[in-house]
Amino acid sequence: MTQKVAVLGTGKIGETLLSGMIRAGWAPADLLVTARRPERAEELRTRYGVTPVTNAEAAKTADTLILTVKPQDMGTLLDELAPHVPADRLVISGAAGIPISYFEDRLAAGTPVVRVMTNTPALVDEAMSVISAGSHASAEHLAHTEEIFGAVGKTLRVPESQQDACTALSGSGPAYFFYLVEAMTDAGILLGLPRDKAHELIVQSAIGAAVMLRDSGEHPVKLRENVTSPAGTTINAIRELENHGVRAALIAALEAARNRSRELASGSKD
């Protein structure tokens, strides 16, 4: 049976998910989109062959609704959708920091809701999307959500209580790596390398290290030890990182991100 999926609020992440689904084999005829501006809706129709509709039309006709508007706009969207969403519709939220209860309280009793936190590598089909089920979401609903978000990367199921920690680790995670690459590039320039060469060296090293972590099955400590010769260059660098408290700073940074995610979730109920 054909499933119609509607992406509501098709901004950057919404469009990324839409294009990934089409590349993964979804038929454009089964995909609906909504956008705030008519010219944006027409752009999506021209680019992907999907059907622009209103939010109310999406709620009435799609089997799955994916809500990708900004968190601050979610309340207004739910007010518009609530009168039109039957209780058998699957509602997927891609809004950071908003708990499942926020949706369940505003939609018809029994509506299945799945919360998803993805990240920007979805733009290159390398996302890490974390999926949590609401109280009325079944295994079938979770599998359907995994199929959708699997089009742009990997998925992982976690209880909603772990969403804030996942936001700190993988939702914000790409920014930490970009920050590290930026710092290492500056270091390369200080050591006498041109910026473009320093950037190329670091980016390829990062890609290679990530592939080794993913494919080798080795613990990161083991992989690091393989590079760290006695009295060599690497151990001297590691000593400086430890002297400057880099490990402790990373832990503190992730705790701060987790705590801010909790604050945002609490504020969304107001």
mmCIF file of N, CA and C in Angstrom, residues 2-135:
data_model
loop_
_atom_site.group_PDB
_atom_site.id
_atom_site.type_symbol
_atom_site.label_atom_id
_atom_site.label_comp_id
_atom_site.label_asym_id
_atom_site.label_seq_id
_atom_site.Cartn_x
_atom_site.Cartn_y
_atom_site.Cartn_z
ATOM 1 N N THR A 2 0.578 2.182 -0.896
ATOM 2 C CA THR A 2 1.358 3.396 -1.008
ATOM 3 C C THR A 2 1.152 4.276 0.207
ATOM 4 N N GLN A 3 2.252 4.758 0.754
ATOM 5 C CA GLN A 3 2.211 5.665 1.899
ATOM 6 C C GLN A 3 2.544 7.072 1.425
ATOM 7 N N LYS A 4 1.679 8.027 1.730
ATOM 8 C CA LYS A 4 1.967 9.412 1.404
ATOM 9 C C LYS A 4 2.635 10.072 2.607
ATOM 10 N N VAL A 5 3.718 10.768 2.332
ATOM 11 C CA VAL A 5 4.486 11.439 3.375
ATOM 12 C C VAL A 5 4.493 12.929 3.078
ATOM 13 N N ALA A 6 4.215 13.726 4.093
ATOM 14 C CA ALA A 6 4.249 15.178 3.946
ATOM 15 C C ALA A 6 5.353 15.759 4.822
ATOM 16 N N VAL A 7 6.171 16.626 4.222
ATOM 17 C CA VAL A 7 7.200 17.361 4.961
ATOM 18 C C VAL A 7 6.675 18.777 5.157
ATOM 19 N N LEU A 8 6.441 19.147 6.396
ATOM 20 C CA LEU A 8 5.852 20.446 6.703
ATOM 21 C C LEU A 8 6.921 21.415 7.174
ATOM 22 N N GLY A 9 6.979 22.556 6.488
ATOM 23 C CA GLY A 9 8.005 23.534 6.805
ATOM 24 C C GLY A 9 9.317 23.149 6.157
ATOM 25 N N THR A 10 9.312 23.097 4.822
ATOM 26 C CA THR A 10 10.443 22.512 4.098
ATOM 27 C C THR A 10 11.564 23.529 3.924
ATOM 28 N N GLY A 11 12.335 23.716 5.005
ATOM 29 C CA GLY A 11 13.535 24.538 4.957
ATOM 30 C C GLY A 11 14.729 23.689 4.573
ATOM 31 N N LYS A 12 15.900 24.029 5.108
ATOM 32 C CA LYS A 12 17.125 23.331 4.704
ATOM 33 C C LYS A 12 17.082 21.852 5.091
ATOM 34 N N ILE A 13 16.753 21.561 6.359
ATOM 35 C CA ILE A 13 16.716 20.168 6.791
ATOM 36 C C ILE A 13 15.570 19.426 6.113
ATOM 37 N N GLY A 14 14.418 20.068 6.005
ATOM 38 C CA GLY A 14 13.279 19.437 5.340
ATOM 39 C C GLY A 14 13.585 19.086 3.899
ATOM 40 N N GLU A 15 14.226 20.002 3.184
ATOM 41 C CA GLU A 15 14.581 19.730 1.784
ATOM 42 C C GLU A 15 15.639 18.643 1.688
ATOM 43 N N THR A 16 16.588 18.657 2.626
ATOM 44 C CA THR A 16 17.619 17.612 2.631
ATOM 45 C C THR A 16 16.986 16.236 2.792
ATOM 46 N N LEU A 17 16.039 16.126 3.700
ATOM 47 C CA LEU A 17 15.345 14.854 3.915
ATOM 48 C C LEU A 17 14.540 14.475 2.676
ATOM 49 N N LEU A 18 13.867 15.436 2.086
ATOM 50 C CA LEU A 18 13.064 15.196 0.889
ATOM 51 C C LEU A 18 13.925 14.674 -0.262
ATOM 52 N N SER A 19 15.026 15.342 -0.524
ATOM 53 C CA SER A 19 15.887 14.917 -1.632
ATOM 54 C C SER A 19 16.506 13.553 -1.354
ATOM 55 N N GLY A 20 16.845 13.277 -0.090
ATOM 56 C CA GLY A 20 17.389 11.971 0.269
ATOM 57 C C GLY A 20 16.382 10.863 0.051
ATOM 58 N N MET A 21 15.135 11.112 0.404
ATOM 59 C CA MET A 21 14.085 10.111 0.196
ATOM 60 C C MET A 21 13.911 9.795 -1.283
ATOM 61 N N ILE A 22 13.962 10.824 -2.113
ATOM 62 C CA ILE A 22 13.810 10.602 -3.556
ATOM 63 C C ILE A 22 14.990 9.797 -4.099
ATOM 64 N N ARG A 23 16.202 10.127 -3.647
ATOM 65 C CA ARG A 23 17.377 9.360 -4.079
ATOM 66 C C ARG A 23 17.288 7.909 -3.616
ATOM 67 N N ALA A 24 16.627 7.691 -2.480
ATOM 68 C CA ALA A 24 16.493 6.338 -1.930
ATOM 69 C C ALA A 24 15.360 5.551 -2.584
ATOM 70 N N GLY A 25 14.616 6.196 -3.494
ATOM 71 C CA GLY A 25 13.600 5.459 -4.246
ATOM 72 C C GLY A 25 12.169 5.850 -3.983
ATOM 73 N N TRP A 26 11.924 6.824 -3.117
ATOM 74 C CA TRP A 26 10.556 7.282 -2.904
ATOM 75 C C TRP A 26 10.048 7.991 -4.149
ATOM 76 N N ALA A 27 8.814 7.740 -4.505
ATOM 77 C CA ALA A 27 8.218 8.371 -5.678
ATOM 78 C C ALA A 27 7.804 9.800 -5.340
ATOM 79 N N PRO A 28 8.217 10.786 -6.127
ATOM 80 C CA PRO A 28 7.806 12.170 -5.861
ATOM 81 C C PRO A 28 6.295 12.335 -5.757
ATOM 82 N N ALA A 29 5.539 11.512 -6.483
ATOM 83 C CA ALA A 29 4.077 11.608 -6.443
ATOM 84 C C ALA A 29 3.518 11.292 -5.060
ATOM 85 N N ASP A 30 4.306 10.587 -4.228
ATOM 86 C CA ASP A 30 3.850 10.222 -2.889
ATOM 87 C C ASP A 30 4.346 11.185 -1.820
ATOM 88 N N LEU A 31 5.006 12.258 -2.251
ATOM 89 C CA LEU A 31 5.585 13.205 -1.308
ATOM 90 C C LEU A 31 4.897 14.564 -1.427
ATOM 91 N N LEU A 32 4.442 15.073 -0.294
ATOM 92 C CA LEU A 32 3.802 16.376 -0.216
ATOM 93 C C LEU A 32 4.703 17.317 0.578
ATOM 94 N N VAL A 33 4.643 18.601 0.252
ATOM 95 C CA VAL A 33 5.450 19.580 0.974
ATOM 96 C C VAL A 33 4.606 20.809 1.300
ATOM 97 N N THR A 34 4.959 21.458 2.394
ATOM 98 C CA THR A 34 4.376 22.760 2.701
ATOM 99 C C THR A 34 5.519 23.746 2.906
ATOM 100 N N ALA A 35 5.261 24.975 2.589
ATOM 101 C CA ALA A 35 6.251 26.040 2.759
ATOM 102 C C ALA A 35 5.519 27.332 3.067
ATOM 103 N N ARG A 36 6.180 28.201 3.802
ATOM 104 C CA ARG A 36 5.546 29.460 4.200
ATOM 105 C C ARG A 36 5.316 30.366 2.997
ATOM 106 N N ARG A 37 6.265 30.373 2.060
ATOM 107 C CA ARG A 37 6.165 31.272 0.909
ATOM 108 C C ARG A 37 5.763 30.490 -0.340
ATOM 109 N N PRO A 38 4.804 30.997 -1.125
ATOM 110 C CA PRO A 38 4.372 30.300 -2.346
ATOM 111 C C PRO A 38 5.515 30.062 -3.328
ATOM 112 N N GLU A 39 6.438 31.015 -3.441
ATOM 113 C CA GLU A 39 7.546 30.847 -4.390
ATOM 114 C C GLU A 39 8.479 29.717 -3.957
ATOM 115 N N ARG A 40 8.601 29.502 -2.634
ATOM 116 C CA ARG A 40 9.404 28.387 -2.145
ATOM 117 C C ARG A 40 8.723 27.064 -2.481
ATOM 118 N N ALA A 41 7.416 26.997 -2.306
ATOM 119 C CA ALA A 41 6.667 25.787 -2.648
ATOM 120 C C ALA A 41 6.814 25.459 -4.127
ATOM 121 N N GLU A 42 6.739 26.474 -4.974
ATOM 122 C CA GLU A 42 6.872 26.246 -6.418
ATOM 123 C C GLU A 42 8.285 25.801 -6.777
ATOM 124 N N GLU A 43 9.274 26.336 -6.061
ATOM 125 C CA GLU A 43 10.665 25.917 -6.277
ATOM 126 C C GLU A 43 10.828 24.428 -5.983
ATOM 127 N N LEU A 44 10.219 23.950 -4.908
ATOM 128 C CA LEU A 44 10.305 22.534 -4.552
ATOM 129 C C LEU A 44 9.585 21.664 -5.575
ATOM 130 N N ARG A 45 8.454 22.142 -6.071
ATOM 131 C CA ARG A 45 7.732 21.396 -7.104
ATOM 132 C C ARG A 45 8.588 21.246 -8.363
ATOM 133 N N THR A 46 9.211 22.338 -8.783
ATOM 134 C CA THR A 46 10.027 22.323 -9.994
ATOM 135 C C THR A 46 11.262 21.449 -9.822
ATOM 136 N N ARG A 47 11.891 21.542 -8.659
ATOM 137 C CA ARG A 47 13.163 20.838 -8.440
ATOM 138 C C ARG A 47 12.974 19.336 -8.241
ATOM 139 N N TYR A 48 11.898 18.935 -7.547
ATOM 140 C CA TYR A 48 11.757 17.530 -7.156
ATOM 141 C C TYR A 48 10.517 16.841 -7.704
ATOM 142 N N GLY A 49 9.586 17.587 -8.270
ATOM 143 C CA GLY A 49 8.364 16.970 -8.773
ATOM 144 C C GLY A 49 7.379 16.596 -7.692
ATOM 145 N N VAL A 50 7.528 17.156 -6.487
ATOM 146 C CA VAL A 50 6.625 16.882 -5.371
ATOM 147 C C VAL A 50 5.418 17.823 -5.439
ATOM 148 N N THR A 51 4.432 17.568 -4.585
ATOM 149 C CA THR A 51 3.193 18.340 -4.619
ATOM 150 C C THR A 51 3.105 19.289 -3.434
ATOM 151 N N PRO A 52 3.097 20.593 -3.682
ATOM 152 C CA PRO A 52 2.892 21.548 -2.584
ATOM 153 C C PRO A 52 1.428 21.564 -2.158
ATOM 154 N N VAL A 53 1.200 21.604 -0.853
ATOM 155 C CA VAL A 53 -0.155 21.659 -0.299
ATOM 156 C C VAL A 53 -0.152 22.601 0.894
ATOM 157 N N THR A 54 -1.328 22.896 1.419
ATOM 158 C CA THR A 54 -1.402 23.636 2.674
ATOM 159 C C THR A 54 -1.182 22.686 3.835
ATOM 160 N N ASN A 55 -0.923 23.242 5.008
ATOM 161 C CA ASN A 55 -0.744 22.403 6.193
ATOM 162 C C ASN A 55 -1.990 21.573 6.484
ATOM 163 N N ALA A 56 -3.159 22.181 6.321
ATOM 164 C CA ALA A 56 -4.410 21.458 6.570
ATOM 165 C C ALA A 56 -4.587 20.317 5.580
ATOM 166 N N GLU A 57 -4.274 20.561 4.306
ATOM 167 C CA GLU A 57 -4.391 19.504 3.289
ATOM 168 C C GLU A 57 -3.425 18.366 3.586
ATOM 169 N N ALA A 58 -2.223 18.709 4.017
ATOM 170 C CA ALA A 58 -1.251 17.674 4.368
ATOM 171 C C ALA A 58 -1.780 16.804 5.497
ATOM 172 N N ALA A 59 -2.354 17.439 6.516
ATOM 173 C CA ALA A 59 -2.878 16.699 7.665
ATOM 174 C C ALA A 59 -3.998 15.757 7.268
ATOM 175 N N LYS A 60 -4.802 16.163 6.312
ATOM 176 C CA LYS A 60 -5.957 15.359 5.907
ATOM 177 C C LYS A 60 -5.589 14.207 4.985
ATOM 178 N N THR A 61 -4.524 14.371 4.178
ATOM 179 C CA THR A 61 -4.271 13.403 3.104
ATOM 180 C C THR A 61 -3.025 12.542 3.299
ATOM 181 N N ALA A 62 -2.035 13.007 4.041
ATOM 182 C CA ALA A 62 -0.795 12.236 4.197
ATOM 183 C C ALA A 62 -0.935 11.207 5.308
ATOM 184 N N ASP A 63 -0.249 10.077 5.146
ATOM 185 C CA ASP A 63 -0.228 9.044 6.186
ATOM 186 C C ASP A 63 0.790 9.375 7.271
ATOM 187 N N THR A 64 1.837 10.101 6.872
ATOM 188 C CA THR A 64 2.898 10.485 7.798
ATOM 189 C C THR A 64 3.172 11.971 7.646
ATOM 190 N N LEU A 65 3.237 12.663 8.771
ATOM 191 C CA LEU A 65 3.543 14.091 8.780
ATOM 192 C C LEU A 65 4.894 14.287 9.448
ATOM 193 N N ILE A 66 5.831 14.899 8.731
ATOM 194 C CA ILE A 66 7.150 15.196 9.288
ATOM 195 C C ILE A 66 7.229 16.694 9.518
ATOM 196 N N LEU A 67 7.338 17.091 10.781
ATOM 197 C CA LEU A 67 7.309 18.502 11.145
ATOM 198 C C LEU A 67 8.741 19.013 11.285
ATOM 199 N N THR A 68 9.161 19.869 10.362
ATOM 200 C CA THR A 68 10.546 20.341 10.353
ATOM 201 C C THR A 68 10.641 21.857 10.509
ATOM 202 N N VAL A 69 9.582 22.483 11.039
ATOM 203 C CA VAL A 69 9.656 23.923 11.278
ATOM 204 C C VAL A 69 10.581 24.195 12.462
ATOM 205 N N LYS A 70 10.962 25.461 12.635
ATOM 206 C CA LYS A 70 11.800 25.838 13.770
ATOM 207 C C LYS A 70 11.039 25.620 15.071
ATOM 208 N N PRO A 71 11.753 25.288 16.142
ATOM 209 C CA PRO A 71 11.069 25.013 17.414
ATOM 210 C C PRO A 71 10.139 26.137 17.862
ATOM 211 N N GLN A 72 10.541 27.379 17.637
ATOM 212 C CA GLN A 72 9.710 28.499 18.092
ATOM 213 C C GLN A 72 8.424 28.633 17.286
ATOM 214 N N ASP A 73 8.356 27.962 16.120
ATOM 215 C CA ASP A 73 7.152 28.019 15.281
ATOM 216 C C ASP A 73 6.259 26.795 15.453
ATOM 217 N N MET A 74 6.685 25.845 16.286
ATOM 218 C CA MET A 74 5.958 24.575 16.375
ATOM 219 C C MET A 74 4.571 24.746 16.996
ATOM 220 N N GLY A 75 4.441 25.592 17.997
ATOM 221 C CA GLY A 75 3.150 25.780 18.636
ATOM 222 C C GLY A 75 2.102 26.291 17.664
ATOM 223 N N THR A 76 2.482 27.269 16.837
ATOM 224 C CA THR A 76 1.556 27.816 15.841
ATOM 225 C C THR A 76 1.158 26.751 14.829
ATOM 226 N N LEU A 77 2.141 25.942 14.389
ATOM 227 C CA LEU A 77 1.844 24.884 13.427
ATOM 228 C C LEU A 77 0.881 23.864 14.018
ATOM 229 N N LEU A 78 1.111 23.443 15.258
ATOM 230 C CA LEU A 78 0.230 22.453 15.877
ATOM 231 C C LEU A 78 -1.177 22.986 16.072
ATOM 232 N N ASP A 79 -1.301 24.275 16.390
ATOM 233 C CA ASP A 79 -2.635 24.871 16.497
ATOM 234 C C ASP A 79 -3.381 24.779 15.174
ATOM 235 N N GLU A 80 -2.644 24.945 14.088
ATOM 236 C CA GLU A 80 -3.258 24.864 12.754
ATOM 237 C C GLU A 80 -3.589 23.428 12.370
ATOM 238 N N LEU A 81 -2.725 22.496 12.758
ATOM 239 C CA LEU A 81 -2.898 21.103 12.351
ATOM 240 C C LEU A 81 -3.933 20.351 13.181
ATOM 241 N N ALA A 82 -3.988 20.640 14.470
ATOM 242 C CA ALA A 82 -4.753 19.821 15.412
ATOM 243 C C ALA A 82 -6.176 19.498 14.967
ATOM 244 N N PRO A 83 -6.953 20.442 14.403
ATOM 245 C CA PRO A 83 -8.325 20.101 14.015
ATOM 246 C C PRO A 83 -8.409 19.132 12.841
ATOM 247 N N HIS A 84 -7.283 18.923 12.131
ATOM 248 C CA HIS A 84 -7.329 18.153 10.887
ATOM 249 C C HIS A 84 -6.563 16.832 10.943
ATOM 250 N N VAL A 85 -5.852 16.558 12.037
ATOM 251 C CA VAL A 85 -5.012 15.356 12.110
ATOM 252 C C VAL A 85 -5.782 14.220 12.761
ATOM 253 N N PRO A 86 -6.150 13.179 11.995
ATOM 254 C CA PRO A 86 -6.806 12.014 12.615
ATOM 255 C C PRO A 86 -5.830 11.293 13.546
ATOM 256 N N ALA A 87 -6.361 10.558 14.492
ATOM 257 C CA ALA A 87 -5.520 9.907 15.499
ATOM 258 C C ALA A 87 -4.668 8.780 14.934
ATOM 259 N N ASP A 88 -4.935 8.362 13.683
ATOM 260 C CA ASP A 88 -4.126 7.279 13.113
ATOM 261 C C ASP A 88 -2.949 7.794 12.280
ATOM 262 N N ARG A 89 -2.743 9.108 12.218
ATOM 263 C CA ARG A 89 -1.616 9.663 11.488
ATOM 264 C C ARG A 89 -0.346 9.529 12.307
ATOM 265 N N LEU A 90 0.744 9.174 11.648
ATOM 266 C CA LEU A 90 2.040 9.192 12.310
ATOM 267 C C LEU A 90 2.615 10.602 12.201
ATOM 268 N N VAL A 91 2.958 11.173 13.343
ATOM 269 C CA VAL A 91 3.544 12.508 13.390
ATOM 270 C C VAL A 91 4.993 12.376 13.841
ATOM 271 N N ILE A 92 5.911 12.843 13.002
ATOM 272 C CA ILE A 92 7.347 12.788 13.302
ATOM 273 C C ILE A 92 7.830 14.215 13.530
ATOM 274 N N SER A 93 8.423 14.460 14.692
ATOM 275 C CA SER A 93 8.956 15.780 14.994
ATOM 276 C C SER A 93 10.463 15.798 14.793
ATOM 277 N N GLY A 94 10.914 16.778 14.031
ATOM 278 C CA GLY A 94 12.349 16.983 13.866
ATOM 279 C C GLY A 94 12.824 18.230 14.583
ATOM 280 N N ALA A 95 12.021 18.725 15.527
ATOM 281 C CA ALA A 95 12.347 19.975 16.227
ATOM 282 C C ALA A 95 13.185 19.694 17.464
ATOM 283 N N ALA A 96 14.339 20.307 17.533
ATOM 284 C CA ALA A 96 15.242 20.084 18.670
ATOM 285 C C ALA A 96 14.636 20.600 19.959
ATOM 286 N N GLY A 97 14.765 19.801 21.013
ATOM 287 C CA GLY A 97 14.425 20.245 22.347
ATOM 288 C C GLY A 97 12.965 20.174 22.744
ATOM 289 N N ILE A 98 12.075 19.786 21.817
ATOM 290 C CA ILE A 98 10.656 19.746 22.153
ATOM 291 C C ILE A 98 10.260 18.311 22.492
ATOM 292 N N PRO A 99 9.757 18.066 23.696
ATOM 293 C CA PRO A 99 9.434 16.693 24.107
ATOM 294 C C PRO A 99 8.185 16.169 23.418
ATOM 295 N N ILE A 100 8.067 14.853 23.399
ATOM 296 C CA ILE A 100 6.933 14.191 22.759
ATOM 297 C C ILE A 100 5.620 14.614 23.409
ATOM 298 N N SER A 101 5.629 14.822 24.719
ATOM 299 C CA SER A 101 4.401 15.195 25.425
ATOM 300 C C SER A 101 3.807 16.490 24.893
ATOM 301 N N TYR A 102 4.651 17.371 24.401
ATOM 302 C CA TYR A 102 4.181 18.644 23.834
ATOM 303 C C TYR A 102 3.246 18.392 22.661
ATOM 304 N N PHE A 103 3.555 17.373 21.856
ATOM 305 C CA PHE A 103 2.726 17.035 20.689
ATOM 306 C C PHE A 103 1.502 16.230 21.114
ATOM 307 N N GLU A 104 1.717 15.254 21.988
ATOM 308 C CA GLU A 104 0.608 14.411 22.417
ATOM 309 C C GLU A 104 -0.476 15.214 23.131
ATOM 310 N N ASP A 105 -0.070 16.260 23.842
ATOM 311 C CA ASP A 105 -1.052 17.092 24.552
ATOM 312 C C ASP A 105 -1.885 17.946 23.605
ATOM 313 N N ARG A 106 -1.374 18.185 22.398
ATOM 314 C CA ARG A 106 -2.033 19.111 21.476
ATOM 315 C C ARG A 106 -2.728 18.412 20.311
ATOM 316 N N LEU A 107 -2.484 17.134 20.144
ATOM 317 C CA LEU A 107 -3.100 16.376 19.056
ATOM 318 C C LEU A 107 -4.154 15.428 19.623
ATOM 319 N N ALA A 108 -4.906 14.806 18.732
ATOM 320 C CA ALA A 108 -5.974 13.897 19.157
ATOM 321 C C ALA A 108 -5.412 12.768 20.023
ATOM 322 N N ALA A 109 -6.177 12.353 20.995
ATOM 323 C CA ALA A 109 -5.749 11.276 21.890
ATOM 324 C C ALA A 109 -5.398 10.032 21.093
ATOM 325 N N GLY A 110 -4.260 9.448 21.407
ATOM 326 C CA GLY A 110 -3.835 8.231 20.730
ATOM 327 C C GLY A 110 -2.975 8.452 19.507
ATOM 328 N N THR A 111 -2.711 9.708 19.141
ATOM 329 C CA THR A 111 -1.887 9.981 17.956
ATOM 330 C C THR A 111 -0.463 9.480 18.177
ATOM 331 N N PRO A 112 0.061 8.649 17.262
ATOM 332 C CA PRO A 112 1.442 8.188 17.411
ATOM 333 C C PRO A 112 2.430 9.298 17.050
ATOM 334 N N VAL A 113 3.364 9.549 17.939
ATOM 335 C CA VAL A 113 4.377 10.586 17.737
ATOM 336 C C VAL A 113 5.758 9.963 17.895
ATOM 337 N N VAL A 114 6.654 10.307 16.982
ATOM 338 C CA VAL A 114 8.045 9.876 17.073
ATOM 339 C C VAL A 114 8.918 11.129 17.036
ATOM 340 N N ARG A 115 9.840 11.214 17.962
ATOM 341 C CA ARG A 115 10.767 12.353 18.020
ATOM 342 C C ARG A 115 12.092 11.956 17.389
ATOM 343 N N VAL A 116 12.611 12.815 16.519
ATOM 344 C CA VAL A 116 13.871 12.532 15.830
ATOM 345 C C VAL A 116 14.809 13.727 15.985
ATOM 346 N N MET A 117 16.042 13.462 16.344
ATOM 347 C CA MET A 117 17.080 14.466 16.356
ATOM 348 C C MET A 117 18.129 14.033 15.336
ATOM 349 N N THR A 118 18.266 14.813 14.264
ATOM 350 C CA THR A 118 19.272 14.492 13.259
ATOM 351 C C THR A 118 20.351 15.560 13.298
ATOM 352 N N ASN A 119 21.317 15.507 12.378
ATOM 353 C CA ASN A 119 22.358 16.533 12.360
ATOM 354 C C ASN A 119 22.719 16.919 10.925
ATOM 355 N N THR A 120 23.539 17.934 10.795
ATOM 356 C CA THR A 120 23.782 18.530 9.478
ATOM 357 C C THR A 120 24.482 17.615 8.467
ATOM 358 N N PRO A 121 25.235 16.582 8.848
ATOM 359 C CA PRO A 121 25.766 15.688 7.811
ATOM 360 C C PRO A 121 24.687 14.982 6.985
ATOM 361 N N ALA A 122 23.424 15.180 7.336
ATOM 362 C CA ALA A 122 22.341 14.736 6.441
ATOM 363 C C ALA A 122 22.513 15.335 5.052
ATOM 364 N N LEU A 123 23.163 16.494 4.975
ATOM 365 C CA LEU A 123 23.389 17.150 3.682
ATOM 366 C C LEU A 123 24.248 16.305 2.757
ATOM 367 N N VAL A 124 25.046 15.393 3.316
ATOM 368 C CA VAL A 124 25.899 14.521 2.500
ATOM 369 C C VAL A 124 25.560 13.051 2.772
ATOM 370 N N ASP A 125 24.329 12.797 3.209
ATOM 371 C CA ASP A 125 23.843 11.435 3.484
ATOM 372 C C ASP A 125 24.669 10.702 4.528
ATOM 373 N N GLU A 126 25.202 11.449 5.492
ATOM 374 C CA GLU A 126 25.981 10.843 6.573
ATOM 375 C C GLU A 126 25.452 11.289 7.941
ATOM 376 N N ALA A 127 24.140 11.491 8.030
ATOM 377 C CA ALA A 127 23.543 11.944 9.281
ATOM 378 C C ALA A 127 23.583 10.855 10.343
ATOM 379 N N MET A 128 23.489 11.298 11.606
ATOM 380 C CA MET A 128 23.198 10.405 12.720
ATOM 381 C C MET A 128 21.868 10.864 13.281
ATOM 382 N N SER A 129 20.818 10.092 13.040
ATOM 383 C CA SER A 129 19.474 10.454 13.475
ATOM 384 C C SER A 129 19.063 9.574 14.637
ATOM 385 N N VAL A 130 18.654 10.207 15.728
ATOM 386 C CA VAL A 130 18.281 9.503 16.951
ATOM 387 C C VAL A 130 16.765 9.541 17.087
ATOM 388 N N ILE A 131 16.166 8.363 17.286
ATOM 389 C CA ILE A 131 14.714 8.190 17.207
ATOM 390 C C ILE A 131 14.166 7.721 18.551
ATOM 391 N N SER A 132 13.096 8.403 19.013
ATOM 392 C CA SER A 132 12.430 8.010 20.262
ATOM 393 C C SER A 132 10.930 7.905 20.023
ATOM 394 N N ALA A 133 10.327 6.876 20.592
ATOM 395 C CA ALA A 133 8.901 6.622 20.393
ATOM 396 C C ALA A 133 8.061 7.289 21.466
ATOM 397 N N GLY A 134 6.921 7.826 21.025
ATOM 398 C CA GLY A 134 5.929 8.314 21.960
ATOM 399 C C GLY A 134 5.120 7.165 22.538
ATOM 400 N N SER A 135 4.193 7.481 23.436
ATOM 401 C CA SER A 135 3.453 6.441 24.137
ATOM 402 C C SER A 135 2.514 5.655 23.226
#
